[in-house]
mmCIF file of C-alpha atoms and ligand atoms in Angstrom:
data_model
loop_
_atom_site.group_PDB
_atom_site.id
_atom_site.type_symbol
_atom_site.label_atom_id
_atom_site.label_comp_id
_atom_site.label_asym_id
_atom_site.label_seq_id
_atom_site.Cartn_x
_atom_site.Cartn_y
_atom_site.Cartn_z
ATOM 1 C CA MET A 1 56.906 109.294 102.936
ATOM 2 C CA LYS A 2 54.527 106.697 104.086
ATOM 3 C CA LYS A 3 55.009 103.311 102.403
ATOM 4 C CA ILE A 4 51.909 101.307 101.328
ATOM 5 C CA ILE A 5 51.005 97.750 100.092
ATOM 6 C CA ILE A 6 49.729 97.561 96.369
ATOM 7 C CA ALA A 7 47.791 94.337 95.545
ATOM 8 C CA VAL A 8 47.284 93.711 91.753
ATOM 9 C CA ASP A 9 44.871 90.890 91.078
ATOM 10 C CA GLY A 10 43.236 89.580 87.899
ATOM 11 C CA PHE A 11 42.995 86.990 85.251
ATOM 12 C CA SER A 12 45.916 85.532 83.328
ATOM 13 C CA SER A 13 47.764 87.807 80.696
ATOM 14 C CA CYS A 14 45.762 90.951 81.479
ATOM 15 C CA GLY A 15 49.057 92.960 81.910
ATOM 16 C CA LYS A 16 49.171 92.605 85.834
ATOM 17 C CA SER A 17 52.784 91.913 85.864
ATOM 18 C CA THR A 18 53.787 94.626 83.508
ATOM 19 C CA LEU A 19 51.580 97.220 85.497
ATOM 20 C CA ALA A 20 52.774 95.969 88.882
ATOM 21 C CA LYS A 21 56.603 96.225 87.608
ATOM 22 C CA ASP A 22 56.071 99.831 86.186
ATOM 23 C CA LEU A 23 54.279 100.830 89.144
ATOM 24 C CA ALA A 24 57.032 99.586 91.591
ATOM 25 C CA SER A 25 59.787 100.988 89.468
ATOM 26 C CA LYS A 26 58.007 104.539 89.653
ATOM 27 C CA LEU A 27 57.441 104.389 93.220
ATOM 28 C CA GLY A 28 60.919 102.867 94.137
ATOM 29 C CA TYR A 29 59.102 99.756 95.682
ATOM 30 C CA ALA A 30 59.858 96.215 95.552
ATOM 31 C CA TYR A 31 57.809 93.965 92.992
ATOM 32 C CA ILE A 32 56.877 90.672 93.590
ATOM 33 C CA ASP A 33 55.549 88.185 90.929
ATOM 34 C CA SER A 34 53.494 85.749 93.176
ATOM 35 C CA GLY A 35 52.610 83.739 90.184
ATOM 36 C CA ALA A 36 56.250 83.108 89.526
ATOM 37 C CA MET A 37 56.448 81.299 93.101
ATOM 38 C CA TYR A 38 53.519 78.904 92.089
ATOM 39 C CA ARG A 39 55.397 78.377 88.763
ATOM 40 C CA ALA A 40 58.529 77.430 90.785
ATOM 41 C CA VAL A 41 56.557 74.961 92.859
ATOM 42 C CA THR A 42 55.032 73.388 89.734
ATOM 43 C CA LEU A 43 58.493 73.076 88.076
ATOM 44 C CA TYR A 44 59.812 71.459 91.109
ATOM 45 C CA PHE A 45 56.850 68.972 91.190
ATOM 46 C CA LEU A 46 57.510 68.102 87.377
ATOM 47 C CA GLU A 47 60.902 67.694 87.651
ATOM 48 C CA ASN A 48 60.889 65.297 90.744
ATOM 49 C CA GLY A 49 57.780 63.571 89.906
ATOM 50 C CA ILE A 50 55.738 64.943 92.748
ATOM 51 C CA ASP A 51 51.942 64.008 92.528
ATOM 52 C CA PRO A 52 49.788 67.110 93.695
ATOM 53 C CA ASP A 53 47.146 64.859 95.082
ATOM 54 C CA ASP A 54 49.645 63.144 97.458
ATOM 55 C CA PRO A 55 49.568 65.312 100.606
ATOM 56 C CA GLU A 56 52.777 63.542 102.135
ATOM 57 C CA ALA A 57 54.765 63.818 99.006
ATOM 58 C CA VAL A 58 53.516 67.468 98.704
ATOM 59 C CA ASP A 59 54.490 68.359 102.270
ATOM 60 C CA ASP A 60 57.951 66.800 101.950
ATOM 61 C CA ALA A 61 58.607 68.522 98.616
ATOM 62 C CA LEU A 62 57.546 71.977 100.201
ATOM 63 C CA SER A 63 60.008 71.537 102.892
ATOM 64 C CA ARG A 64 62.769 71.118 100.231
ATOM 65 C CA ILE A 65 61.695 74.267 98.247
ATOM 66 C CA GLU A 66 63.338 77.460 98.558
ATOM 67 C CA ILE A 67 62.175 80.330 96.194
ATOM 68 C CA ARG A 68 63.981 83.749 96.002
ATOM 69 C CA PHE A 69 63.985 86.774 93.713
ATOM 70 C CA LEU A 70 66.990 88.647 92.370
ATOM 71 C CA ARG A 71 67.059 91.584 90.174
ATOM 72 C CA MET A 72 69.700 91.093 87.412
ATOM 73 C CA ASN A 73 70.298 93.978 84.827
ATOM 74 C CA GLY A 74 66.965 95.390 85.633
ATOM 75 C CA GLU A 75 65.111 92.030 85.079
ATOM 76 C CA ASN A 76 63.458 89.994 87.793
ATOM 77 C CA HIS A 77 65.058 86.438 88.186
ATOM 78 C CA THR A 78 63.214 83.681 90.017
ATOM 79 C CA PHE A 79 65.617 81.163 91.809
ATOM 80 C CA LEU A 80 64.398 77.702 92.849
ATOM 81 C CA ASN A 81 66.813 76.189 95.228
ATOM 82 C CA GLY A 82 69.699 78.424 93.972
ATOM 83 C CA ARG A 83 69.093 77.728 90.211
ATOM 84 C CA ASP A 84 67.848 80.591 87.943
ATOM 85 C CA VAL A 85 64.387 79.151 86.543
ATOM 86 C CA GLU A 86 62.996 82.324 85.279
ATOM 87 C CA SER A 87 62.836 80.873 81.660
ATOM 88 C CA ASP A 88 61.950 77.383 82.663
ATOM 89 C CA ILE A 89 59.173 78.426 84.628
ATOM 90 C CA ARG A 90 57.445 80.165 81.446
ATOM 91 C CA GLN A 91 57.353 76.987 79.368
ATOM 92 C CA MET A 92 54.061 75.706 78.407
ATOM 93 C CA ARG A 93 54.369 72.562 80.325
ATOM 94 C CA VAL A 94 54.626 74.571 83.599
ATOM 95 C CA SER A 95 51.558 76.722 82.393
ATOM 96 C CA ALA A 96 49.547 73.681 81.615
ATOM 97 C CA GLN A 97 49.998 72.528 85.216
ATOM 98 C CA VAL A 98 50.407 75.613 87.465
ATOM 99 C CA SER A 99 46.623 76.057 88.080
ATOM 100 C CA LYS A 100 46.139 72.544 89.225
ATOM 101 C CA VAL A 101 49.021 72.836 91.699
ATOM 102 C CA SER A 102 47.684 76.128 92.951
ATOM 103 C CA THR A 103 44.510 74.452 94.091
ATOM 104 C CA VAL A 104 46.365 72.517 96.743
ATOM 105 C CA SER A 105 45.861 74.096 100.104
ATOM 106 C CA ALA A 106 49.325 73.110 101.528
ATOM 107 C CA VAL A 107 51.143 74.800 98.655
ATOM 108 C CA ARG A 108 48.995 78.073 99.063
ATOM 109 C CA ARG A 109 49.743 78.046 102.769
ATOM 110 C CA ALA A 110 53.351 78.055 102.340
ATOM 111 C CA MET A 111 53.446 80.554 99.465
ATOM 112 C CA VAL A 112 51.188 82.977 101.365
ATOM 113 C CA ARG A 113 53.378 82.764 104.507
ATOM 114 C CA GLN A 114 56.426 83.875 102.493
ATOM 115 C CA GLN A 115 54.418 86.482 100.629
ATOM 116 C CA GLN A 116 53.303 88.096 103.988
ATOM 117 C CA ALA A 117 56.867 88.063 105.262
ATOM 118 C CA MET A 118 57.994 89.875 101.968
ATOM 119 C CA GLY A 119 55.599 92.653 102.533
ATOM 120 C CA ALA A 120 56.063 93.200 106.178
ATOM 121 C CA GLU A 121 58.106 96.344 105.607
ATOM 122 C CA LYS A 122 55.422 97.558 103.033
ATOM 123 C CA GLY A 123 56.852 99.513 99.974
ATOM 124 C CA ILE A 124 55.722 96.512 97.900
ATOM 125 C CA VAL A 125 53.724 95.916 94.714
ATOM 126 C CA MET A 126 52.543 92.185 94.547
ATOM 127 C CA ASP A 127 50.653 90.838 91.648
ATOM 128 C CA GLY A 128 48.757 87.403 91.528
ATOM 129 C CA ARG A 129 45.094 85.990 92.217
ATOM 130 C CA ASP A 130 44.631 86.306 95.844
ATOM 131 C CA ILE A 131 46.848 89.193 97.021
ATOM 132 C CA GLY A 132 43.970 91.653 97.730
ATOM 133 C CA THR A 133 41.649 88.922 99.268
ATOM 134 C CA VAL A 134 43.994 86.746 101.187
ATOM 135 C CA VAL A 135 47.589 87.851 101.312
ATOM 136 C CA PHE A 136 47.249 91.446 102.029
ATOM 137 C CA PRO A 137 43.536 92.154 102.691
ATOM 138 C CA GLN A 138 44.753 95.246 104.457
ATOM 139 C CA ALA A 139 46.591 96.642 101.320
ATOM 140 C CA GLU A 140 46.034 100.362 101.002
ATOM 141 C CA LEU A 141 45.572 99.904 97.377
ATOM 142 C CA LYS A 142 43.760 96.961 95.547
ATOM 143 C CA LEU A 143 43.716 96.808 91.933
ATOM 144 C CA PHE A 144 41.711 94.054 89.751
ATOM 145 C CA MET A 145 42.745 93.895 86.162
ATOM 146 C CA THR A 146 40.513 92.568 83.445
ATOM 147 C CA ALA A 147 40.818 92.574 79.635
ATOM 148 C CA ASP A 148 38.981 91.192 76.732
ATOM 149 C CA PRO A 149 40.026 87.478 76.109
ATOM 150 C CA ASP A 150 40.940 87.923 72.582
ATOM 151 C CA GLU A 151 43.102 91.002 73.388
ATOM 152 C CA ARG A 152 44.788 88.919 76.154
ATOM 153 C CA THR A 153 45.387 86.032 73.685
ATOM 154 C CA ARG A 154 46.718 88.415 71.067
ATOM 155 C CA ARG A 155 49.277 89.930 73.767
ATOM 156 C CA ARG A 156 50.164 86.455 75.243
ATOM 157 C CA TYR A 157 50.800 85.037 71.735
ATOM 158 C CA ALA A 158 53.026 87.785 70.675
ATOM 159 C CA GLU A 159 54.974 87.333 73.980
ATOM 160 C CA LEU A 160 55.465 83.560 73.292
ATOM 161 C CA GLN A 161 56.227 84.250 69.542
ATOM 162 C CA ALA A 162 59.056 86.707 70.660
ATOM 163 C CA ARG A 163 60.429 84.077 72.897
ATOM 164 C CA GLY A 164 60.567 81.446 69.982
ATOM 165 C CA VAL A 165 57.825 79.174 71.488
ATOM 166 C CA ASN A 166 56.086 77.151 68.909
ATOM 167 C CA ILE A 167 52.209 77.384 69.694
ATOM 168 C CA SER A 168 49.089 78.540 67.990
ATOM 169 C CA PRO A 169 46.634 81.245 68.904
ATOM 170 C CA GLU A 170 44.111 78.833 69.627
ATOM 171 C CA GLU A 171 46.247 76.802 72.196
ATOM 172 C CA VAL A 172 47.295 80.027 73.644
ATOM 173 C CA LYS A 173 43.473 81.020 74.208
ATOM 174 C CA ALA A 174 42.489 77.588 75.330
ATOM 175 C CA ASN A 175 45.237 77.683 78.092
ATOM 176 C CA LEU A 176 44.110 81.070 79.439
ATOM 177 C CA LEU A 177 40.531 80.267 79.615
ATOM 178 C CA HIS A 178 41.333 76.988 81.118
ATOM 179 C CA ARG A 179 43.509 78.675 83.878
ATOM 180 C CA ASP A 180 40.820 81.376 84.537
ATOM 181 C CA GLN A 181 38.347 78.725 84.960
ATOM 182 C CA ILE A 182 40.569 76.708 87.579
ATOM 183 C CA ASP A 183 41.517 79.845 89.143
ATOM 184 C CA SER A 184 38.091 81.364 89.798
ATOM 185 C CA THR A 185 36.529 78.222 90.823
ATOM 186 C CA ARG A 186 38.891 76.410 93.090
ATOM 187 C CA ALA A 187 37.766 75.924 96.670
ATOM 188 C CA ASP A 188 40.898 77.627 98.556
ATOM 189 C CA SER A 189 41.300 81.353 97.860
ATOM 190 C CA PRO A 190 39.590 81.579 94.209
ATOM 191 C CA LEU A 191 40.254 84.578 92.063
ATOM 192 C CA ARG A 192 37.875 87.295 92.838
ATOM 193 C CA GLN A 193 37.687 90.939 93.081
ATOM 194 C CA ALA A 194 38.650 92.008 96.737
ATOM 195 C CA ASP A 195 36.369 94.289 98.733
ATOM 196 C CA GLY A 196 37.412 98.035 97.899
ATOM 197 C CA ALA A 197 39.429 96.813 94.846
ATOM 198 C CA ILE A 198 39.287 99.385 91.867
ATOM 199 C CA VAL A 199 38.828 97.643 88.357
ATOM 200 C CA ILE A 200 41.241 98.608 85.653
ATOM 201 C CA ASP A 201 39.997 97.145 82.247
ATOM 202 C CA SER A 202 43.422 97.211 80.187
ATOM 203 C CA THR A 203 41.811 96.291 76.608
ATOM 204 C CA HIS A 204 41.800 99.613 75.277
ATOM 205 C CA LEU A 205 44.709 101.104 77.338
ATOM 206 C CA THR A 206 48.255 101.644 76.561
ATOM 207 C CA ARG A 207 50.841 100.561 79.024
ATOM 208 C CA GLU A 208 51.486 104.249 79.804
ATOM 209 C CA GLU A 209 47.931 104.885 80.373
ATOM 210 C CA GLN A 210 47.413 101.903 82.837
ATOM 211 C CA LEU A 211 50.466 103.136 84.490
ATOM 212 C CA ALA A 212 49.255 106.819 84.761
ATOM 213 C CA ARG A 213 45.878 105.517 86.090
ATOM 214 C CA ALA A 214 47.391 103.403 88.801
ATOM 215 C CA LEU A 215 50.062 105.687 89.791
ATOM 216 C CA ALA A 216 47.398 108.383 90.500
ATOM 217 C CA LEU A 217 45.539 105.975 92.716
ATOM 218 C CA ALA A 218 48.748 105.163 94.473
ATOM 219 C CA ILE A 219 49.626 108.579 95.196
ATOM 220 C CA ALA A 220 46.144 109.260 96.639
ATOM 221 C CA ALA A 221 46.311 106.027 98.703
ATOM 222 C CA ARG A 222 49.812 106.905 100.045
ATOM 223 C CA GLY A 223 48.079 110.186 101.404
HETATM 224 O O1 LIG B 1 50.336 84.993 87.242
HETATM 225 P P1 LIG B 1 50.730 83.886 86.421
HETATM 226 O O2 LIG B 1 49.873 83.614 85.223
HETATM 227 O O3 LIG B 1 52.095 83.654 86.273
HETATM 228 O O4 LIG B 1 50.293 82.686 87.428
HETATM 229 C C1 LIG B 1 50.405 81.484 87.100
HETATM 230 C C2 LIG B 1 49.357 80.551 87.978
HETATM 231 O O5 LIG B 1 49.617 80.684 89.463
HETATM 232 C C3 LIG B 1 47.993 81.012 87.885
HETATM 233 O O6 LIG B 1 47.285 80.340 86.795
HETATM 234 C C4 LIG B 1 47.193 80.708 89.216
HETATM 235 C C5 LIG B 1 48.384 80.699 90.145
HETATM 236 N N1 LIG B 1 48.531 81.852 91.276
HETATM 237 C C6 LIG B 1 47.747 81.645 92.197
HETATM 238 O O7 LIG B 1 47.027 80.780 92.530
HETATM 239 N N2 LIG B 1 47.784 82.705 93.104
HETATM 240 C C7 LIG B 1 48.550 83.736 93.089
HETATM 241 N N3 LIG B 1 48.605 84.626 93.848
HETATM 242 C C8 LIG B 1 49.159 83.835 91.682
HETATM 243 C C9 LIG B 1 49.072 82.871 90.842
#
Protein backbone atom coordinates (compact mmCIF):
# COMPACT_ATOMS: atom_id res chain seq x y z
CA MET A 1 0.00 0.00 0.00
CA LYS A 2 1.35 3.45 -0.96
CA LYS A 3 2.39 5.54 2.05
CA ILE A 4 1.64 9.24 2.15
CA ILE A 5 2.46 12.34 4.19
CA ILE A 6 -0.41 14.04 6.02
CA ALA A 7 0.06 17.63 7.20
CA VAL A 8 -2.31 18.99 9.86
CA ASP A 9 -2.06 22.73 10.51
CA GLY A 10 -4.21 25.21 12.34
CA PHE A 11 -4.66 27.50 15.32
CA SER A 12 -3.81 26.55 18.92
CA SER A 13 -6.21 24.09 20.62
CA CYS A 14 -8.39 23.27 17.61
CA GLY A 15 -7.92 19.56 18.17
CA LYS A 16 -5.03 19.13 15.74
CA SER A 17 -3.00 16.74 17.90
CA THR A 18 -5.98 14.59 18.84
CA LEU A 19 -7.02 14.23 15.21
CA ALA A 20 -3.46 13.71 13.97
CA LYS A 21 -2.85 11.04 16.64
CA ASP A 22 -6.13 9.25 15.92
CA LEU A 23 -5.44 9.32 12.19
CA ALA A 24 -1.88 8.00 12.59
CA SER A 25 -3.07 5.16 14.78
CA LYS A 26 -5.84 4.15 12.32
CA LEU A 27 -3.42 4.19 9.39
CA GLY A 28 -0.49 2.62 11.29
CA TYR A 29 1.56 5.77 10.60
CA ALA A 30 4.05 7.64 12.77
CA TYR A 31 2.70 10.74 14.53
CA ILE A 32 4.90 13.78 15.10
CA ASP A 33 3.82 16.72 17.25
CA SER A 34 5.99 19.50 15.79
CA GLY A 35 4.74 21.95 18.44
CA ALA A 36 6.38 19.76 21.08
CA MET A 37 9.73 20.41 19.38
CA TYR A 38 9.29 24.21 19.60
CA ARG A 39 8.16 23.74 23.20
CA ALA A 40 11.27 21.68 24.02
CA VAL A 41 13.52 24.38 22.56
CA THR A 42 11.63 27.00 24.60
CA LEU A 43 12.05 24.95 27.78
CA TYR A 44 15.80 24.68 27.10
CA PHE A 45 16.02 28.47 26.56
CA LEU A 46 14.13 29.15 29.80
CA GLU A 47 16.17 26.71 31.87
CA ASN A 48 19.49 27.93 30.49
CA GLY A 49 18.76 31.65 30.36
CA ILE A 50 19.08 31.85 26.56
CA ASP A 51 17.90 35.15 25.08
CA PRO A 52 16.00 34.38 21.83
CA ASP A 53 17.15 37.78 20.50
CA ASP A 54 20.85 36.85 20.85
CA PRO A 55 21.77 35.03 17.59
CA GLU A 56 25.07 33.63 18.90
CA ALA A 57 23.51 32.28 22.08
CA VAL A 58 20.68 30.76 20.02
CA ASP A 59 23.06 29.05 17.56
CA ASP A 60 25.15 27.70 20.41
CA ALA A 61 22.06 26.43 22.25
CA LEU A 62 20.65 24.77 19.11
CA SER A 63 23.90 22.83 18.69
CA ARG A 64 23.39 21.43 22.22
CA ILE A 65 19.74 20.46 21.83
CA GLU A 66 18.69 16.95 20.88
CA ILE A 67 14.96 16.20 20.65
CA ARG A 68 13.55 12.70 20.37
CA PHE A 69 10.13 11.12 20.58
CA LEU A 70 9.37 7.80 22.24
CA ARG A 71 6.08 5.98 22.56
CA MET A 72 5.54 4.73 26.12
CA ASN A 73 2.35 2.86 27.11
CA GLY A 74 0.57 4.19 24.04
CA GLU A 75 1.52 7.80 24.86
CA ASN A 76 3.97 10.06 23.01
CA HIS A 77 6.82 11.35 25.14
CA THR A 78 9.15 14.16 24.14
CA PHE A 79 12.77 13.85 25.25
CA LEU A 80 15.11 16.82 25.50
CA ASN A 81 18.75 15.71 25.72
CA GLY A 82 17.68 12.36 27.10
CA ARG A 83 15.22 13.74 29.69
CA ASP A 84 11.47 13.12 29.49
CA VAL A 85 10.02 16.65 29.30
CA GLU A 86 6.50 15.72 28.15
CA SER A 87 4.89 17.29 31.20
CA ASP A 88 7.32 20.26 31.57
CA ILE A 89 6.76 21.49 28.01
CA ARG A 90 3.00 21.82 28.66
CA GLN A 91 3.49 24.27 31.56
CA MET A 92 2.09 27.78 31.19
CA ARG A 93 5.57 29.35 31.42
CA VAL A 94 6.48 27.46 28.24
CA SER A 95 3.13 28.22 26.54
CA ALA A 96 3.66 31.90 27.29
CA GLN A 97 7.06 32.00 25.54
CA VAL A 98 6.87 29.39 22.78
CA SER A 99 5.38 31.63 20.09
CA LYS A 100 8.12 34.20 20.62
CA VAL A 101 10.85 31.53 20.38
CA SER A 102 9.13 30.14 17.26
CA THR A 103 9.61 33.45 15.43
CA VAL A 104 13.42 32.96 15.45
CA SER A 105 14.51 31.84 11.97
CA ALA A 106 17.51 29.84 13.20
CA VAL A 107 15.18 27.85 15.46
CA ARG A 108 12.76 27.23 12.60
CA ARG A 109 15.52 26.12 10.21
CA ALA A 110 16.81 23.58 12.75
CA MET A 111 13.33 22.18 13.48
CA VAL A 112 12.24 22.03 9.83
CA ARG A 113 15.40 20.11 8.90
CA GLN A 114 14.70 17.48 11.56
CA GLN A 115 11.00 17.28 10.65
CA GLN A 116 11.79 16.73 6.97
CA ALA A 117 14.20 13.94 7.91
CA MET A 118 11.45 12.29 9.99
CA GLY A 119 9.16 12.29 6.93
CA ALA A 120 11.71 10.88 4.48
CA GLU A 121 10.09 7.43 4.55
CA LYS A 122 6.53 8.85 4.37
CA GLY A 123 3.80 7.10 6.40
CA ILE A 124 3.65 10.05 8.76
CA VAL A 125 1.08 12.45 10.20
CA MET A 126 2.60 15.70 11.47
CA ASP A 127 0.73 18.55 13.10
CA GLY A 128 1.83 22.15 13.54
CA ARG A 129 1.59 25.58 11.92
CA ASP A 130 3.78 25.37 8.80
CA ILE A 131 3.69 21.68 7.92
CA GLY A 132 1.67 22.05 4.70
CA THR A 133 3.32 25.33 3.69
CA VAL A 134 7.02 24.83 4.53
CA VAL A 135 7.91 21.40 5.95
CA PHE A 136 6.00 19.21 3.47
CA PRO A 137 4.53 21.39 0.71
CA GLN A 138 4.38 18.18 -1.35
CA ALA A 139 2.23 16.34 1.25
CA GLU A 140 -0.45 14.21 -0.41
CA LEU A 141 -3.03 15.41 2.14
CA LYS A 142 -3.10 18.76 3.89
CA LEU A 143 -5.70 19.56 6.54
CA PHE A 144 -6.29 22.98 8.07
CA MET A 145 -8.18 22.99 11.36
CA THR A 146 -10.19 25.81 12.83
CA ALA A 147 -12.71 26.11 15.68
CA ASP A 148 -14.60 28.84 17.47
CA PRO A 149 -12.30 30.59 20.03
CA ASP A 150 -14.77 30.05 22.90
CA GLU A 151 -14.98 26.34 22.16
CA ARG A 152 -11.19 26.15 21.96
CA THR A 153 -10.93 27.92 25.32
CA ARG A 154 -13.44 25.51 26.86
CA ARG A 155 -11.50 22.46 25.65
CA ARG A 156 -8.10 23.78 26.63
CA TYR A 157 -9.38 24.90 30.05
CA ALA A 158 -10.85 21.44 30.71
CA GLU A 159 -7.56 19.83 29.68
CA LEU A 160 -5.55 22.08 32.03
CA GLN A 161 -8.02 21.55 34.89
CA ALA A 162 -7.68 17.80 34.45
CA ARG A 163 -3.92 18.21 34.83
CA GLY A 164 -4.41 20.26 38.00
CA VAL A 165 -3.16 23.54 36.49
CA ASN A 166 -4.53 26.53 38.38
CA ILE A 167 -5.61 29.02 35.72
CA SER A 168 -8.76 30.98 34.82
CA PRO A 169 -10.67 30.54 31.54
CA GLU A 170 -9.89 34.21 30.78
CA GLU A 171 -6.14 33.57 31.04
CA VAL A 172 -6.47 30.49 28.82
CA LYS A 173 -8.34 32.45 26.16
CA ALA A 174 -5.88 35.34 26.30
CA ASN A 175 -2.95 32.93 25.82
CA LEU A 176 -4.66 31.21 22.87
CA LEU A 177 -5.48 34.46 21.10
CA HIS A 178 -2.05 35.90 21.81
CA ARG A 179 -0.39 32.82 20.29
CA ASP A 180 -2.68 32.91 17.23
CA GLN A 181 -1.73 36.53 16.71
CA ILE A 182 2.04 35.90 16.90
CA ASP A 183 1.86 32.63 14.92
CA SER A 184 -0.09 34.13 12.03
CA THR A 185 1.75 37.45 11.76
CA ARG A 186 5.40 36.38 12.15
CA ALA A 187 7.70 37.11 9.19
CA ASP A 188 9.15 33.60 8.88
CA SER A 189 6.60 30.92 7.85
CA PRO A 190 3.44 32.40 9.39
CA LEU A 191 0.46 30.15 10.03
CA ARG A 192 -1.72 30.17 6.93
CA GLN A 193 -3.82 27.72 5.00
CA ALA A 194 -1.58 25.87 2.54
CA ASP A 195 -2.48 25.68 -1.14
CA GLY A 196 -4.72 22.67 -1.59
CA ALA A 197 -5.46 22.31 2.14
CA ILE A 198 -8.90 21.08 3.19
CA VAL A 199 -10.50 22.95 6.09
CA ILE A 200 -12.00 21.07 9.01
CA ASP A 201 -13.95 23.25 11.43
CA SER A 202 -14.07 21.17 14.61
CA THR A 203 -16.45 23.44 16.57
CA HIS A 204 -19.49 21.20 16.15
CA LEU A 205 -17.78 17.90 15.36
CA THR A 206 -17.09 15.11 17.84
CA ARG A 207 -13.69 13.46 17.93
CA GLU A 208 -15.14 10.47 16.03
CA GLU A 209 -16.71 12.70 13.37
CA GLN A 210 -13.44 14.54 12.80
CA LEU A 211 -11.60 11.24 12.47
CA ALA A 212 -14.16 9.79 10.05
CA ARG A 213 -13.89 12.87 7.84
CA ALA A 214 -10.07 12.91 7.87
CA LEU A 215 -9.81 9.16 7.36
CA ALA A 216 -12.01 9.28 4.26
CA LEU A 217 -9.80 12.05 2.86
CA ALA A 218 -6.63 10.08 3.70
CA ILE A 219 -7.90 6.93 2.01
CA ALA A 220 -8.83 8.94 -1.10
CA ALA A 221 -5.42 10.68 -1.09
CA ARG A 222 -3.58 7.35 -0.73
CA GLY A 223 -5.21 6.19 -3.93
O1 LIG B 1 0.87 23.00 18.71
P1 LIG B 1 1.33 23.73 19.99
O2 LIG B 1 0.29 24.65 20.54
O3 LIG B 1 1.90 22.82 21.02
O4 LIG B 1 2.54 24.64 19.46
C1 LIG B 1 3.22 25.51 20.32
C2 LIG B 1 3.80 26.70 19.56
O5 LIG B 1 4.85 26.26 18.70
C3 LIG B 1 2.83 27.46 18.69
O6 LIG B 1 2.22 28.52 19.39
C4 LIG B 1 3.71 27.98 17.57
C5 LIG B 1 4.86 27.03 17.50
N1 LIG B 1 4.83 26.12 16.36
C6 LIG B 1 5.34 26.57 15.17
O7 LIG B 1 5.75 27.74 15.09
N2 LIG B 1 5.42 25.75 14.10
C7 LIG B 1 4.97 24.49 14.18
N3 LIG B 1 5.06 23.70 13.11
C8 LIG B 1 4.42 24.00 15.38
C9 LIG B 1 4.34 24.85 16.45
